Amino acid sequence: MLKQAVLIALLGMSASAMAGQWQVKVGGSVISPTGDYALAPGAVVKADDELAFTPSVEYFFNDSVSTELLLATPIGHDVLLNGEKAAKIKHLPPTITAKYHFKNSTRFTPYIGVGGTAFIAWDESGVAKDVKEDFGVAGQIGFNFQPADAKNWGVFFDARYAQLSPEVTLTDAAGGGKFDLDIDPMVYTLGYSYKF
């Protein structure tokens, strides 16, 4: 179902390609989980911070309204139990947001966005036997900056929040059982944009 939804969205964007403008963004991100889970009294599970390469494609319907699809290579998080590594999980985080750009007389263009995100499990190891897919809401705030001598390129910074709590099944050696790992990351991205 997820693959069908992505295909329909991409076909829709392709059909309207002549009406607006495309922008490609290449950035580096810090993924900083904000949630944790009390597995048992005195046992707190938390995913650690990670760095990731996060390109995205953005389509502008006009100067103020756009939609952006965030892509990434698989992101790996060490899962810490009371600060010690107990497992590692990898996932893909496709995120789509509808954005509004506040045009003004300066070269800084602030924007806000809201949309949806997915946690697509890629691999797991350690005490994690299985990790389920999860879906949640996403929010975004940031700005583009276009230097005076730039025609199509610029730099950008944004911060995103994603609500993600995938279900993790523990190995038998770790006592089995399941729990929802509240990752709920803040994602801080700095990068380069090119509009064509």
Coordinates of N, CA, C and O in Angstrom, one line a residue:
M1 N 0.8 -1.2 0.0 CA 0.0 0.0 0.0 C 0.9 1.3 0.0 O 0.6 2.2 -0.7
L2 N 1.9 1.2 0.8 CA 2.9 2.4 0.8 C 3.5 2.6 -0.5 O 3.6 3.8 -1.0
K3 N 3.9 1.6 -1.2 CA 4.5 1.7 -2.5 C 3.5 2.3 -3.5 O 3.9 3.2 -4.3
Q4 N 2.2 1.9 -3.5 CA 1.2 2.5 -4.3 C 1.0 3.9 -4.1 O 0.9 4.7 -5.0
A5 N 1.0 4.3 -2.8 CA 0.8 5.7 -2.5 C 1.9 6.6 -3.0 O 1.7 7.7 -3.5
V6 N 3.1 6.1 -2.8 CA 4.3 6.9 -3.3 C 4.3 7.0 -4.8 O 4.5 8.1 -5.4
L7 N 3.9 5.9 -5.5 CA 3.8 5.9 -7.0 C 2.8 6.9 -7.5 O 3.0 7.7 -8.4
I8 N 1.6 6.9 -6.8 CA 0.5 7.9 -7.2 C 1.0 9.3 -7.0 O 0.8 10.2 -7.8
A9 N 1.7 9.5 -5.9 CA 2.1 10.9 -5.6 C 3.2 11.4 -6.6 O 3.1 12.5 -7.1
L10 N 4.1 10.5 -7.0 CA 5.1 10.8 -8.0 C 4.5 11.0 -9.3 O 4.9 12.0 -10.1
L11 N 3.5 10.2 -9.7 CA 2.9 10.4 -11.0 C 2.1 11.7 -11.0 O 2.1 12.5 -12.0
G12 N 1.5 12.1 -9.9 CA 0.8 13.4 -9.8 C 1.7 14.5 -10.0 O 1.4 15.5 -10.6
M13 N 2.9 14.4 -9.3 CA 3.9 15.5 -9.4 C 4.4 15.6 -10.8 O 4.6 16.7 -11.3
S14 N 4.6 14.5 -11.5 CA 5.2 14.5 -12.8 C 4.2 15.1 -13.8 O 4.5 15.8 -14.7
A15 N 2.9 14.8 -13.6 CA 1.8 15.4 -14.5 C 1.8 16.9 -14.4 O 1.4 17.5 -15.4
S16 N 2.1 17.5 -13.3 CA 2.1 18.9 -13.2 C 3.4 19.6 -13.3 O 3.6 20.8 -13.0
A17 N 4.4 18.8 -13.9 CA 5.8 19.3 -13.9 C 5.9 20.6 -14.7 O 6.8 21.4 -14.5
M18 N 5.1 20.8 -15.8 CA 5.2 22.0 -16.6 C 4.6 23.2 -16.0 O 4.8 24.3 -16.5
A19 N 3.9 23.1 -14.9 CA 3.1 24.2 -14.4 C 4.0 25.0 -13.4 O 3.7 26.2 -13.1
G20 N 5.0 24.4 -12.8 CA 5.7 25.1 -11.7 C 7.2 24.9 -11.9 O 7.8 24.8 -13.0
Q21 N 7.9 24.8 -10.7 CA 9.3 24.8 -10.7 C 9.8 23.7 -9.7 O 9.2 23.5 -8.7
W22 N 10.9 23.0 -10.1 CA 11.5 22.0 -9.3 C 12.7 22.5 -8.5 O 13.4 23.3 -9.1
Q23 N 12.9 21.9 -7.4 CA 14.2 22.3 -6.6 C 14.7 21.0 -6.0 O 14.0 20.2 -5.5
V24 N 16.0 20.8 -6.2 CA 16.7 19.6 -5.6 C 17.5 20.2 -4.4 O 18.2 21.2 -4.6
K25 N 17.5 19.5 -3.3 CA 18.2 19.9 -2.1 C 19.1 18.7 -1.7 O 18.7 17.6 -1.6
V26 N 20.3 19.1 -1.3 CA 21.3 18.1 -0.8 C 21.8 18.6 0.5 O 22.3 19.7 0.6
G27 N 21.6 17.8 1.6 CA 22.0 18.2 2.9 C 22.5 17.1 3.8 O 22.4 15.9 3.5
G28 N 23.1 17.6 4.9 CA 23.5 16.7 5.9 C 22.7 16.9 7.2 O 22.4 18.1 7.5
S29 N 22.3 15.9 7.8 CA 21.3 16.0 9.0 C 21.9 15.4 10.2 O 22.6 14.4 10.2
V30 N 21.5 16.0 11.3 CA 21.6 15.4 12.7 C 20.3 14.9 13.1 O 19.3 15.7 13.1
I31 N 20.1 13.6 13.3 CA 18.9 13.0 13.7 C 19.0 12.8 15.2 O 19.8 12.0 15.7
S32 N 18.2 13.5 16.0 CA 18.3 13.5 17.5 C 17.0 13.0 18.1 O 16.0 13.8 18.2
P33 N 16.9 11.7 18.4 CA 15.7 11.2 19.1 C 15.4 11.9 20.4 O 16.3 12.2 21.2
T34 N 14.1 12.2 20.6 CA 13.7 12.9 21.8 C 13.0 12.0 22.8 O 12.7 12.4 23.9
G35 N 12.5 10.8 22.4 CA 11.8 9.9 23.2 C 12.6 8.8 23.8 O 13.7 8.6 23.5
D36 N 12.0 8.2 24.8 CA 12.6 7.0 25.4 C 11.5 6.0 25.9 O 10.3 6.4 25.8
Y37 N 11.9 4.9 26.4 CA 10.9 3.9 26.9 C 11.4 3.2 28.1 O 12.5 2.8 28.2
A38 N 10.5 3.2 29.2 CA 10.9 2.5 30.4 C 10.5 1.1 30.3 O 9.4 0.7 30.4
L39 N 11.6 0.3 29.9 CA 11.3 -1.2 29.6 C 11.0 -1.9 30.9 O 10.2 -2.8 30.9
A40 N 11.5 -1.5 32.0 CA 11.2 -2.0 33.4 C 11.7 -1.0 34.4 O 12.4 0.0 34.0
P41 N 11.3 -1.1 35.6 CA 11.8 -0.1 36.6 C 13.4 -0.1 36.6 O 14.0 -1.1 36.7
G42 N 13.9 1.1 36.4 CA 15.3 1.3 36.3 C 16.0 0.9 35.0 O 17.2 0.8 34.9
A43 N 15.2 0.6 34.0 CA 15.7 0.2 32.7 C 15.1 1.0 31.6 O 13.9 0.8 31.2
V44 N 15.8 2.0 31.1 CA 15.4 3.0 30.1 C 16.0 2.7 28.8 O 17.3 2.6 28.7
V45 N 15.2 2.6 27.7 CA 15.7 2.3 26.4 C 15.6 3.6 25.6 O 14.5 4.2 25.6
K46 N 16.6 3.9 24.8 CA 16.6 5.2 24.0 C 17.5 5.0 22.8 O 18.5 4.3 22.9
A47 N 17.1 5.5 21.7 CA 17.9 5.5 20.4 C 18.8 6.7 20.5 O 18.5 7.8 21.0
D48 N 20.1 6.5 20.0 CA 21.1 7.6 20.0 C 21.0 8.5 18.8 O 20.3 8.2 17.8
D49 N 21.7 9.6 18.9 CA 21.8 10.6 17.8 C 22.6 10.0 16.6 O 23.5 9.2 16.9
E50 N 22.3 10.4 15.4 CA 23.0 9.9 14.2 C 23.1 11.0 13.2 O 22.4 12.0 13.2
L51 N 24.1 10.9 12.3 CA 24.3 11.8 11.2 C 23.8 11.1 9.9 O 24.0 9.8 9.8
A52 N 23.3 11.8 9.0 CA 22.7 11.2 7.8 C 22.8 12.1 6.6 O 22.8 13.4 6.7
F53 N 22.9 11.6 5.4 CA 22.9 12.3 4.1 C 21.4 12.3 3.7 O 20.8 11.2 3.6
T54 N 20.8 13.5 3.6 CA 19.4 13.6 3.4 C 19.0 14.5 2.2 O 18.7 15.7 2.3
P55 N 19.0 13.9 1.0 CA 18.6 14.7 -0.2 C 17.1 14.8 -0.2 O 16.4 14.0 0.4
S56 N 16.6 15.8 -0.9 CA 15.1 15.9 -1.1 C 14.8 16.5 -2.4 O 15.6 17.2 -3.1
V57 N 13.6 16.4 -2.9 CA 13.0 16.9 -4.1 C 11.8 17.8 -3.7 O 11.0 17.3 -3.0
E58 N 11.8 19.0 -4.3 CA 10.7 19.9 -3.9 C 10.1 20.5 -5.2 O 10.7 20.8 -6.1
Y59 N 8.7 20.5 -5.2 CA 8.0 21.1 -6.3 C 7.2 22.3 -5.9 O 6.5 22.3 -4.9
F60 N 7.5 23.4 -6.6 CA 6.8 24.7 -6.3 C 5.6 24.9 -7.2 O 5.7 25.0 -8.4
F61 N 4.4 25.0 -6.6 CA 3.2 25.3 -7.4 C 3.1 26.8 -7.7 O 2.6 27.1 -8.8
N62 N 3.7 27.6 -6.8 CA 3.8 29.0 -7.1 C 5.0 29.5 -6.2 O 5.7 28.7 -5.6
D63 N 5.1 30.8 -6.0 CA 6.2 31.3 -5.2 C 6.1 31.0 -3.7 O 7.1 31.0 -3.0
S64 N 4.9 30.7 -3.3 CA 4.6 30.5 -1.8 C 4.3 29.1 -1.4 O 4.6 28.7 -0.2
V65 N 3.8 28.3 -2.3 CA 3.3 26.9 -1.9 C 4.2 25.9 -2.6 O 4.4 25.9 -3.8
S66 N 4.6 24.9 -1.9 CA 5.4 23.8 -2.4 C 5.1 22.5 -1.7 O 4.5 22.5 -0.6
T67 N 5.6 21.4 -2.2 CA 5.6 20.1 -1.5 C 7.0 19.5 -1.7 O 7.6 19.6 -2.7
E68 N 7.4 18.9 -0.6 CA 8.8 18.4 -0.5 C 8.8 16.9 -0.1 O 8.1 16.5 0.9
L69 N 9.6 16.1 -0.8 CA 9.8 14.7 -0.5 C 11.2 14.5 0.0 O 12.1 14.7 -0.7
L70 N 11.3 14.2 1.3 CA 12.6 14.0 1.9 C 13.0 12.5 1.7 O 12.2 11.6 2.0
L71 N 14.3 12.3 1.2 CA 14.8 10.9 1.0 C 16.0 10.8 1.9 O 16.5 11.7 2.5
A72 N 16.5 9.6 2.0 CA 17.8 9.4 2.8 C 18.3 8.0 2.5 O 17.6 7.1 2.1
T73 N 19.6 7.8 2.8 CA 20.2 6.5 2.8 C 19.7 5.9 4.1 O 19.2 6.6 5.0
P74 N 19.7 4.5 4.3 CA 19.3 3.9 5.5 C 20.0 4.5 6.7 O 21.2 4.7 6.7
I75 N 19.2 4.9 7.8 CA 19.8 5.5 9.0 C 19.8 4.5 10.1 O 18.9 3.8 10.3
G76 N 21.0 4.3 10.7 CA 21.2 3.4 11.7 C 21.3 4.0 13.1 O 22.0 5.0 13.3
H77 N 20.5 3.5 14.0 CA 20.5 4.0 15.4 C 21.0 2.9 16.4 O 20.5 1.8 16.3
D78 N 21.9 3.2 17.2 CA 22.2 2.3 18.3 C 21.1 2.5 19.3 O 20.7 3.6 19.6
V79 N 20.6 1.4 19.8 CA 19.6 1.5 20.9 C 20.3 1.2 22.2 O 20.9 0.2 22.4
L80 N 20.2 2.2 23.1 CA 20.9 2.2 24.4 C 20.0 1.7 25.5 O 18.9 2.3 25.7
L81 N 20.5 0.8 26.3 CA 19.8 0.4 27.6 C 20.6 1.0 28.7 O 21.7 0.5 29.0
N82 N 20.0 2.0 29.4 CA 20.8 2.7 30.5 C 22.1 3.2 30.0 O 23.1 3.0 30.7
G83 N 22.2 3.7 28.8 CA 23.4 4.2 28.2 C 24.4 3.2 27.6 O 25.4 3.6 27.0
E84 N 24.1 1.9 27.6 CA 24.9 0.9 27.0 C 24.2 0.3 25.8 O 23.0 0.1 25.8
K85 N 25.0 0.1 24.7 CA 24.4 -0.4 23.4 C 23.9 -1.8 23.6 O 24.6 -2.7 24.1
A86 N 22.6 -1.9 23.3 CA 21.9 -3.2 23.4 C 21.5 -3.8 22.0 O 21.3 -5.0 21.9
A87 N 21.3 -2.9 21.1 CA 20.8 -3.3 19.8 C 21.1 -2.2 18.8 O 21.5 -1.1 19.1
K88 N 20.9 -2.5 17.5 CA 21.1 -1.5 16.4 C 19.9 -1.7 15.5 O 19.6 -2.8 15.1
I89 N 19.3 -0.6 15.1 CA 18.2 -0.7 14.1 C 18.5 0.3 13.0 O 19.0 1.4 13.2
K90 N 18.1 -0.1 11.7 CA 18.3 0.7 10.6 C 16.9 0.9 9.9 O 16.1 0.0 10.0
H91 N 16.7 2.1 9.4 CA 15.4 2.4 8.7 C 15.5 3.4 7.6 O 16.5 4.2 7.6
L92 N 14.5 3.5 6.8 CA 14.4 4.5 5.8 C 13.3 5.5 6.3 O 12.3 5.0 6.8
P93 N 13.5 6.8 6.2 CA 12.5 7.8 6.7 C 11.8 8.7 5.7 O 11.9 9.9 5.8
P94 N 11.2 8.1 4.6 CA 10.6 9.0 3.7 C 9.6 9.9 4.3 O 8.7 9.5 5.1
T95 N 9.6 11.2 4.0 CA 8.8 12.2 4.6 C 8.3 13.2 3.6 O 9.1 13.7 2.8
I96 N 7.0 13.4 3.5 CA 6.5 14.4 2.6 C 5.7 15.5 3.3 O 5.0 15.2 4.3
T97 N 6.0 16.8 3.0 CA 5.4 17.9 3.6 C 4.9 18.9 2.6 O 5.5 19.1 1.5
A98 N 3.8 19.5 3.0 CA 3.3 20.7 2.2 C 3.8 21.9 2.9 O 3.8 22.0 4.2
K99 N 4.4 22.9 2.2 CA 5.1 24.0 2.7 C 4.6 25.3 2.3 O 4.1 25.5 1.1
Y100 N 4.7 26.3 3.2 CA 4.4 27.7 2.8 C 5.6 28.5 3.0 O 6.2 28.5 4.1
H101 N 6.0 29.3 2.0 CA 7.2 30.1 2.0 C 6.7 31.6 2.2 O 5.9 32.1 1.4
F102 N 7.3 32.3 3.1 CA 7.0 33.7 3.4 C 7.9 34.6 2.6 O 9.0 35.0 3.0
K103 N 7.5 34.9 1.4 CA 8.3 35.8 0.5 C 8.4 37.2 1.1 O 7.4 37.7 1.6
N104 N 9.5 37.8 0.9 CA 9.8 39.2 1.4 C 10.8 39.9 0.6 O 11.3 39.3 -0.4
S105 N 11.3 41.0 1.0 CA 12.2 41.8 0.3 C 13.7 41.4 0.5 O 14.6 42.0 -0.1
T106 N 13.9 40.5 1.5 CA 15.3 40.1 1.8 C 15.6 38.8 1.0 O 14.8 38.2 0.3
R107 N 16.9 38.4 1.1 CA 17.3 37.1 0.4 C 17.0 35.9 1.3 O 17.3 34.8 0.9
F108 N 16.5 36.1 2.5 CA 16.1 35.0 3.4 C 14.6 34.8 3.2 O 13.8 35.7 3.2
T109 N 14.2 33.5 2.9 CA 12.8 33.1 2.8 C 12.5 32.1 3.8 O 12.8 30.9 3.6
P110 N 11.8 32.5 4.9 CA 11.4 31.5 5.9 C 10.3 30.6 5.4 O 9.5 31.0 4.5
Y111 N 10.2 29.4 5.9 CA 9.1 28.5 5.5 C 8.7 27.6 6.7 O 9.4 27.4 7.6
I112 N 7.4 27.1 6.6 CA 6.9 26.2 7.5 C 6.3 25.0 6.7 O 5.9 25.2 5.6
G113 N 6.2 23.9 7.3 CA 5.6 22.7 6.6 C 5.0 21.7 7.5 O 5.3 21.6 8.7
V114 N 4.0 21.0 7.0 CA 3.4 19.9 7.8 C 3.1 18.7 6.9 O 2.8 19.0 5.7
G115 N 3.2 17.5 7.4 CA 2.9 16.4 6.5 C 3.0 15.1 7.3 O 2.7 15.0 8.4
G116 N 3.5 14.0 6.6 CA 3.5 12.7 7.1 C 4.9 12.1 6.9 O 5.6 12.4 6.0
T117 N 5.2 11.1 7.8 CA 6.5 10.4 7.7 C 6.3 8.9 7.9 O 5.2 8.5 8.4
A118 N 7.3 8.2 7.6 CA 7.2 6.7 7.7 C 8.6 6.2 8.3 O 9.6 6.8 8.1
F119 N 8.5 5.1 9.1 CA 9.6 4.4 9.6 C 9.6 3.1 8.9 O 8.7 2.2 9.2
I120 N 10.4 2.9 7.9 CA 10.5 1.6 7.1 C 11.7 0.8 7.6 O 12.8 1.2 7.3
A121 N 11.5 -0.2 8.3 CA 12.5 -1.0 8.9 C 13.4 -1.6 7.8 O 12.9 -2.1 6.8
W122 N 14.7 -1.5 8.0 CA 15.7 -2.0 7.1 C 16.5 -3.1 7.6 O 16.8 -4.1 6.9
D123 N 16.9 -3.1 8.9 CA 17.7 -4.1 9.5 C 17.7 -3.9 11.0 O 17.5 -2.9 11.5
E124 N 18.0 -5.0 11.7 CA 18.1 -4.9 13.2 C 19.1 -6.0 13.6 O 19.3 -7.0 13.0
S125 N 19.7 -5.7 14.8 CA 20.6 -6.7 15.4 C 20.7 -6.5 16.9 O 20.0 -5.6 17.4
G126 N 21.4 -7.3 17.6 CA 21.5 -7.3 19.0 C 20.2 -7.9 19.6 O 19.7 -8.9 19.1
V127 N 19.6 -7.3 20.6 CA 18.5 -7.9 21.3 C 17.2 -7.6 20.6 O 16.1 -8.1 21.0
A128 N 17.2 -6.8 19.5 CA 16.1 -6.6 18.7 C 15.9 -7.7 17.6 O 16.7 -7.8 16.7
K129 N 14.8 -8.4 17.7 CA 14.6 -9.5 16.8 C 13.8 -9.1 15.6 O 14.0 -9.5 14.4
D130 N 12.9 -8.1 15.8 CA 12.0 -7.6 14.7 C 11.6 -6.2 15.0 O 11.3 -5.9 16.2
V131 N 11.6 -5.4 14.0 CA 11.1 -4.0 14.1 C 10.0 -3.7 13.1 O 10.2 -4.0 11.9
K132 N 8.9 -3.2 13.5 CA 7.8 -3.0 12.6 C 7.8 -1.6 11.9 O 8.4 -0.7 12.5
E133 N 7.1 -1.5 10.8 CA 7.0 -0.2 10.2 C 6.1 0.7 11.1 O 5.3 0.2 11.8
D134 N 6.2 2.0 10.9 CA 5.4 2.9 11.7 C 5.2 4.2 10.8 O 6.0 4.5 9.9
F135 N 4.1 4.9 11.1 CA 3.7 6.1 10.4 C 3.3 7.2 11.3 O 2.8 6.9 12.4
G136 N 3.7 8.4 11.0 CA 3.3 9.5 11.9 C 3.3 10.8 11.2 O 3.5 10.9 10.0
V137 N 3.0 11.9 12.0 CA 3.0 13.2 11.5 C 4.3 13.8 11.5 O 5.2 13.4 12.3
A138 N 4.6 14.9 10.7 CA 5.8 15.6 10.7 C 5.6 17.1 10.5 O 4.7 17.5 9.9
G139 N 6.4 17.8 11.2 CA 6.4 19.3 11.1 C 7.8 19.8 10.7 O 8.8 19.2 10.9
Q140 N 7.8 21.0 10.1 CA 9.1 21.5 9.6 C 9.1 23.1 9.7 O 8.0 23.7 9.5
I141 N 10.2 23.6 10.0 CA 10.4 25.1 10.0 C 11.8 25.4 9.5 O 12.8 24.6 9.9
G142 N 12.0 26.4 8.7 CA 13.4 26.6 8.2 C 13.4 27.9 7.3 O 12.5 28.7 7.3
F143 N 14.5 28.0 6.6 CA 14.7 29.2 5.7 C 15.6 28.8 4.6 O 16.5 28.0 4.7
N144 N 15.4 29.4 3.4 CA 16.3 29.4 2.3 C 17.0 30.8 2.2 O 16.5 31.8 2.6
F145 N 18.3 30.7 1.8 CA 19.1 32.0 1.6 C 19.7 31.9 0.2 O 20.3 31.0 -0.1
Q146 N 19.4 33.0 -0.6 CA 20.0 33.0 -1.9 C 21.0 34.2 -2.0 O 20.6 35.4 -1.9
P147 N 22.2 33.9 -2.1 CA 23.2 35.0 -2.2 C 23.0 35.9 -3.4 O 22.3 35.6 -4.4
A148 N 23.5 37.1 -3.4 CA 23.3 38.1 -4.4 C 23.6 37.7 -5.8 O 23.0 38.1 -6.7
D149 N 24.7 36.9 -5.9 CA 25.2 36.5 -7.2 C 24.6 35.2 -7.7 O 25.0 34.6 -8.7
A150 N 23.7 34.6 -6.9 CA 23.1 33.3 -7.2 C 21.9 33.5 -8.1 O 21.0 34.2 -7.7
K151 N 21.8 32.7 -9.2 CA 20.6 32.8 -10.0 C 19.6 31.6 -9.6 O 18.4 31.9 -9.4
N152 N 20.1 30.4 -9.5 CA 19.3 29.3 -9.2 C 19.6 28.5 -7.9 O 18.9 27.7 -7.5
W153 N 20.8 28.8 -7.3 CA 21.2 28.1 -6.2 C 21.1 28.9 -4.9 O 21.0 30.1 -4.9
G154 N 21.2 28.1 -3.8 CA 21.1 28.8 -2.5 C 21.5 27.8 -1.4 O 21.9 26.6 -1.7
V155 N 21.4 28.2 -0.2 CA 21.6 27.3 1.0 C 20.4 27.4 1.9 O 19.6 28.3 1.8
F156 N 20.2 26.3 2.7 CA 19.1 26.3 3.5 C 19.4 25.6 4.8 O 20.4 24.9 5.0
F157 N 18.6 25.9 5.8 CA 18.6 25.2 7.1 C 17.2 25.0 7.5 O 16.3 25.9 7.4
D158 N 16.9 23.8 8.1 CA 15.6 23.6 8.6 C 15.7 22.6 9.8 O 16.7 21.8 10.0
A159 N 14.6 22.6 10.6 CA 14.4 21.7 11.7 C 13.1 21.0 11.5 O 12.1 21.6 11.2
R160 N 13.1 19.7 11.6 CA 11.9 18.9 11.5 C 11.6 18.1 12.8 O 12.6 17.7 13.5
Y161 N 10.4 17.8 13.0 CA 10.0 16.9 14.1 C 9.1 15.8 13.5 O 8.3 16.1 12.7
A162 N 9.4 14.6 13.8 CA 8.7 13.4 13.3 C 8.2 12.6 14.5 O 9.0 12.3 15.4
Q163 N 6.9 12.1 14.4 CA 6.4 11.3 15.5 C 6.4 9.9 15.1 O 5.6 9.4 14.3
L164 N 7.4 9.1 15.7 CA 7.6 7.7 15.3 C 7.8 6.9 16.5 O 8.7 7.2 17.3
S165 N 7.1 5.8 16.6 CA 7.2 4.8 17.7 C 7.1 3.4 17.2 O 6.1 2.8 17.4
P166 N 8.1 2.9 16.5 CA 8.0 1.5 15.9 C 8.0 0.5 17.0 O 8.6 0.6 18.1
E167 N 7.2 -0.6 16.8 CA 7.2 -1.7 17.7 C 8.4 -2.6 17.5 O 8.7 -3.0 16.4
V168 N 9.1 -2.9 18.6 CA 10.3 -3.7 18.7 C 10.0 -5.0 19.4 O 9.4 -5.0 20.5
T169 N 10.3 -6.1 18.8 CA 10.2 -7.4 19.4 C 11.6 -7.9 19.9 O 12.6 -7.9 19.1
L170 N 11.8 -8.2 21.1 CA 13.0 -8.6 21.7 C 13.3 -10.1 21.4 O 12.4 -10.9 21.2
T171 N 14.6 -10.5 21.3 CA 15.0 -11.8 21.1 C 14.6 -12.6 22.4 O 14.4 -12.1 23.5
D172 N 14.6 -14.0 22.2 CA 14.2 -14.8 23.4 C 15.3 -14.7 24.5 O 15.0 -14.7 25.7
A173 N 16.5 -14.5 24.1 CA 17.6 -14.3 25.0 C 17.5 -13.1 25.9 O 18.0 -13.0 27.0
A174 N 16.7 -12.1 25.3 CA 16.5 -10.9 26.1 C 15.2 -10.9 26.8 O 14.7 -9.9 27.3
G175 N 14.5 -12.1 26.8 CA 13.3 -12.2 27.5 C 12.0 -12.1 26.7 O 10.9 -12.2 27.2
G176 N 12.2 -11.9 25.4 CA 11.1 -11.8 24.5 C 10.3 -10.5 24.8 O 10.8 -9.6 25.4
G177 N 9.0 -10.5 24.3 CA 8.2 -9.4 24.6 C 8.3 -8.3 23.5 O 9.2 -8.3 22.7
K178 N 7.4 -7.3 23.6 CA 7.4 -6.3 22.6 C 7.2 -4.9 23.3 O 6.6 -4.9 24.4
F179 N 7.7 -3.9 22.7 CA 7.4 -2.5 23.2 C 7.6 -1.5 22.1 O 8.1 -1.8 21.1
D180 N 7.0 -0.4 22.3 CA 7.1 0.7 21.3 C 8.2 1.6 21.7 O 8.2 2.3 22.7
L181 N 9.2 1.7 20.8 CA 10.4 2.5 21.0 C 10.0 4.0 20.5 O 9.9 4.2 19.3
D182 N 9.9 4.9 21.4 CA 9.5 6.3 21.1 C 10.8 7.0 20.6 O 11.6 7.5 21.4
I183 N 11.0 7.0 19.3 CA 12.1 7.7 18.7 C 11.8 9.2 18.6 O 12.6 10.0 19.1
D184 N 10.7 9.6 18.0 CA 10.2 11.0 17.9 C 11.4 11.9 17.7 O 11.7 12.8 18.5
P185 N 12.1 11.8 16.5 CA 13.3 12.6 16.4 C 13.1 14.1 16.0 O 12.1 14.4 15.3
M186 N 14.0 14.9 16.4 CA 14.2 16.2 15.8 C 15.3 16.0 14.7 O 16.3 15.3 15.0
V187 N 15.1 16.6 13.6 CA 16.1 16.4 12.5 C 16.5 17.8 12.1 O 15.7 18.6 11.6
Y188 N 17.8 18.1 12.2 CA 18.4 19.4 11.9 C 19.2 19.3 10.6 O 20.2 18.5 10.6
T189 N 18.9 20.0 9.6 CA 19.5 19.9 8.3 C 20.1 21.2 7.7 O 19.5 22.2 7.8
L190 N 21.3 21.1 7.2 CA 22.0 22.2 6.6 C 22.4 21.7 5.2 O 23.0 20.6 5.1
G191 N 22.1 22.5 4.2 CA 22.5 22.0 2.8 C 22.4 23.0 1.7 O 22.3 24.3 2.0
Y192 N 22.5 22.5 0.5 CA 22.6 23.3 -0.7 C 21.3 23.0 -1.6 O 20.9 21.9 -1.6
S193 N 20.8 24.1 -2.2 CA 19.6 23.9 -3.0 C 19.8 24.4 -4.4 O 20.6 25.4 -4.6
Y194 N 19.2 23.8 -5.4 CA 19.3 24.2 -6.8 C 17.9 24.1 -7.4 O 17.3 23.1 -7.4
K195 N 17.4 25.3 -8.0 CA 16.1 25.3 -8.6 C 16.2 25.4 -10.1 O 17.1 26.0 -10.6
F196 N 15.4 24.6 -10.8 CA 15.4 24.6 -12.2 C 14.0 24.4 -12.8 O 13.1 24.2 -12.1

